[in-house]
Amino acid sequence: MIETTEGMSTQQVIAMLTEELHDLDPAERRAKTVELLAVFGRAKAEALQPEERPEAPDTKPGPLLICDWAADLGLDGTTQQLGIEVAPGPTKVTKTADATGHSLASSGHVGADILHVPAGSGFAPHTHPGDHLLFVLAGTGTIAVAGEIVRTRPGQVYMVQGDITHAVGAVTDHMILSVGAPHRRLDSPDRQELTAYAALLGELGEITCRLCDISASGGEELAAKGCTHSPHRFG
C-alpha cells in the first residue's frame, strides 16, 4: 500500500484506498478495512484540541472496544436483568451545577458517556454540537423542549436535536447513557452552549409542564403556580 498521502485531498486518498482494497481477496479486504477504520478514528481524535479529545478509555484502543455500563444479573424467565449503579461519576459535566459522569468509549467522532444527575438538578436550556440519543437507565427525569416539559423514565430512549434548545432535569437521582456525534468530553467547554429560557417556549409563548398540568410564560411563573420541574432552576 502507498505509504504517503502528503498533498493529497481526502477524496484522492479515499479513491486510492478503494482501488487498492479492490485487489485483495474478501478476507484480506475485511481485515484491512477494520485496520484502516481504527487508524482513521485515532487520527481524527489526535487532530482535536486537547480539551475536545475523548477521555482515555480503560481498555486499549483498537478495532474493537468493549466497555461495561451495567452488571449482568441474568435472566428472570424471558426478562434480562441489568444492574445500574446510581452514583456520581468522576468527571463534572461542564456548565452544570451538579451533573457528573464518565466516558465509556469514543472514536473522536461518535462516543458514549454515562451521566449522573442528582434529584432536583439538571441541564439548563442549551444546544450542543450534533445530536444526542439519551437512554434513561435509572430514576425519573424530565426533558423540556418546544414548549413542553415531559416526564422520562427508565427503559426509554429519546433523541435530542443539537440545534434545538432543550433542558434535561432529574426528578429523582437520574442515570442516563448519552450517545452523541460529534462526541465531546464531559468537561469540554463546547460540549454545550447555554441559551435563554425563552428559547424553550412554544409558538404561543408558553411552556406547559405535563407532569403538573400547568402552563406559564416563563420559569418563575411556573414555579409561582406550584410547578417544581421548570429548568430555570438549573442555571
GROMACS .gro file of C-alpha atoms in nm, residues 39-179:
model
  141
   39VAL     CA    1  -0.632   0.426   1.211
   40PHE     CA    2  -0.874   0.691   1.081
   41GLY     CA    3  -1.053   0.702   1.417
   42ARG     CA    4  -0.727   0.754   1.607
   43ALA     CA    5  -0.610   1.019   1.358
   44LYS     CA    6  -0.935   1.212   1.394
   45ALA     CA    7  -0.910   1.205   1.774
   46GLU     CA    8  -0.547   1.320   1.764
   47ALA     CA    9  -0.643   1.614   1.541
   48LEU     CA   10  -0.878   1.753   1.806
   49GLN     CA   11  -0.777   2.021   2.051
   50PRO     CA   12  -0.673   1.872   2.389
   51GLU     CA   13  -0.995   1.978   2.561
   52GLU     CA   14  -1.202   1.814   2.283
   53ARG     CA   15  -1.028   1.478   2.289
   54PRO     CA   16  -1.220   1.183   2.433
   55GLU     CA   17  -1.130   1.066   2.779
   56ALA     CA   18  -0.882   0.781   2.766
   57PRO     CA   19  -1.077   0.453   2.800
   58ASP     CA   20  -0.966   0.184   3.043
   59THR     CA   21  -0.935  -0.058   2.750
   60LYS     CA   22  -0.654  -0.030   2.494
   61PRO     CA   23  -0.782   0.141   2.174
   62GLY     CA   24  -0.821  -0.079   1.870
   63PRO     CA   25  -1.068  -0.203   1.608
   64LEU     CA   26  -1.295  -0.327   1.888
   65LEU     CA   27  -1.363  -0.152   2.218
   66ILE     CA   28  -1.596  -0.311   2.475
   67CYS     CA   29  -1.696  -0.121   2.790
   68ASP     CA   30  -1.920  -0.230   3.076
   69TRP     CA   31  -2.205   0.009   3.157
   70ALA     CA   32  -2.429  -0.230   3.353
   71ALA     CA   33  -2.396  -0.553   3.551
   72ASP     CA   34  -2.538  -0.872   3.401
   73LEU     CA   35  -2.781  -1.003   3.666
   74GLY     CA   36  -2.901  -1.292   3.450
   75LEU     CA   37  -3.237  -1.393   3.307
   76ASP     CA   38  -3.561  -1.393   3.505
   77GLY     CA   39  -3.772  -1.611   3.280
   78THR     CA   40  -3.753  -1.427   2.949
   79THR     CA   41  -3.655  -1.092   3.101
   80GLN     CA   42  -3.289  -0.988   3.109
   81GLN     CA   43  -3.191  -0.822   3.436
   82LEU     CA   44  -2.928  -0.546   3.439
   83GLY     CA   45  -2.776  -0.376   3.740
   84ILE     CA   46  -2.717   0.001   3.711
   85GLU     CA   47  -2.514   0.177   3.980
   86VAL     CA   48  -2.683   0.506   4.069
   87ALA     CA   49  -2.390   0.718   4.182
   88PRO     CA   50  -2.195   1.030   4.081
   89GLY     CA   51  -1.915   0.992   3.826
   90PRO     CA   52  -1.555   1.114   3.850
   91THR     CA   53  -1.590   1.399   3.598
   92LYS     CA   54  -1.802   1.711   3.640
   93VAL     CA   55  -2.004   1.797   3.330
   94THR     CA   56  -1.915   2.146   3.210
   95LYS     CA   57  -2.170   2.428   3.253
   96THR     CA   58  -2.380   2.232   3.504
   97ALA     CA   59  -2.406   2.270   3.881
   98ASP     CA   60  -2.414   1.905   3.986
   99ALA     CA   61  -2.411   1.666   3.687
  100THR     CA   62  -2.118   1.424   3.669
  101GLY     CA   63  -2.028   1.118   3.468
  102HIS     CA   64  -1.766   0.910   3.295
  103SER     CA   65  -1.682   0.843   2.933
  104LEU     CA   66  -1.737   0.491   2.802
  105ALA     CA   67  -1.596   0.497   2.450
  106SER     CA   68  -1.518   0.745   2.175
  107SER     CA   69  -1.369   0.741   1.826
  108GLY     CA   70  -1.320   1.117   1.836
  109HIS     CA   71  -1.641   1.150   1.632
  110VAL     CA   72  -1.907   0.928   1.791
  111GLY     CA   73  -1.894   0.846   2.161
  112ALA     CA   74  -2.092   0.737   2.466
  113ASP     CA   75  -2.098   0.865   2.825
  114ILE     CA   76  -2.277   0.769   3.146
  115LEU     CA   77  -2.431   1.073   3.320
  116HIS     CA   78  -2.550   1.111   3.679
  117VAL     CA   79  -2.789   1.397   3.759
  118PRO     CA   80  -2.887   1.442   4.127
  119ALA     CA   81  -3.256   1.481   4.217
  120GLY     CA   82  -3.375   1.837   4.167
  121SER     CA   83  -3.084   1.930   3.942
  122GLY     CA   84  -3.032   1.921   3.569
  123PHE     CA   85  -2.900   2.071   3.247
  124ALA     CA   86  -3.014   2.430   3.191
  125PRO     CA   87  -3.156   2.526   2.849
  126HIS     CA   88  -2.882   2.463   2.593
  127THR     CA   89  -2.780   2.348   2.248
  128HIS     CA   90  -2.477   2.138   2.156
  129PRO     CA   91  -2.274   2.020   1.855
  130GLY     CA   92  -2.454   1.734   1.682
  131ASP     CA   93  -2.745   1.523   1.803
  132HIS     CA   94  -2.773   1.302   2.111
  133LEU     CA   95  -2.952   0.977   2.184
  134LEU     CA   96  -3.033   0.963   2.557
  135PHE     CA   97  -3.111   0.623   2.712
  136VAL     CA   98  -3.274   0.652   3.055
  137LEU     CA   99  -3.109   0.391   3.278
  138ALA     CA  100  -3.238   0.476   3.626
  139GLY     CA  101  -3.453   0.731   3.806
  140THR     CA  102  -3.722   0.958   3.665
  141GLY     CA  103  -3.646   1.283   3.489
  142THR     CA  104  -3.774   1.547   3.250
  143ILE     CA  105  -3.698   1.675   2.904
  144ALA     CA  106  -3.810   2.029   2.819
  145VAL     CA  107  -3.832   2.131   2.453
  146ALA     CA  108  -4.065   2.321   2.218
  147GLY     CA  109  -4.299   2.449   2.488
  148GLU     CA  110  -4.335   2.129   2.692
  149ILE     CA  111  -4.182   1.962   2.996
  150VAL     CA  112  -4.227   1.584   2.968
  151ARG     CA  113  -4.151   1.304   3.217
  152THR     CA  114  -3.886   1.045   3.127
  153ARG     CA  115  -3.835   0.705   3.291
  154PRO     CA  116  -3.604   0.400   3.276
  155GLY     CA  117  -3.641   0.195   2.961
  156GLN     CA  118  -3.696   0.499   2.738
  157VAL     CA  119  -3.466   0.644   2.475
  158TYR     CA  120  -3.515   0.985   2.327
  159MET     CA  121  -3.341   1.181   2.058
  160VAL     CA  122  -3.234   1.541   2.106
  161GLN     CA  123  -3.156   1.757   1.802
  162GLY     CA  124  -2.849   1.951   1.900
  163ASP     CA  125  -2.950   2.280   1.737
  164ILE     CA  126  -3.286   2.296   1.918
  165THR     CA  127  -3.283   2.440   2.271
  166HIS     CA  128  -3.370   2.177   2.531
  167ALA     CA  129  -3.317   2.108   2.901
  168VAL     CA  130  -3.286   1.784   3.098
  169GLY     CA  131  -3.392   1.752   3.462
  170ALA     CA  132  -3.386   1.491   3.739
  171VAL     CA  133  -3.696   1.426   3.950
  172THR     CA  134  -3.511   1.152   4.140
  173ASP     CA  135  -3.140   1.068   4.112
  174HIS     CA  136  -3.109   1.008   3.741
  175MET     CA  137  -2.873   0.796   3.529
  176ILE     CA  138  -2.853   0.847   3.151
  177LEU     CA  139  -2.650   0.680   2.877
  178SER     CA  140  -2.571   0.955   2.626
  179VAL     CA  141  -2.455   0.873   2.270
   0.00000   0.00000   0.00000
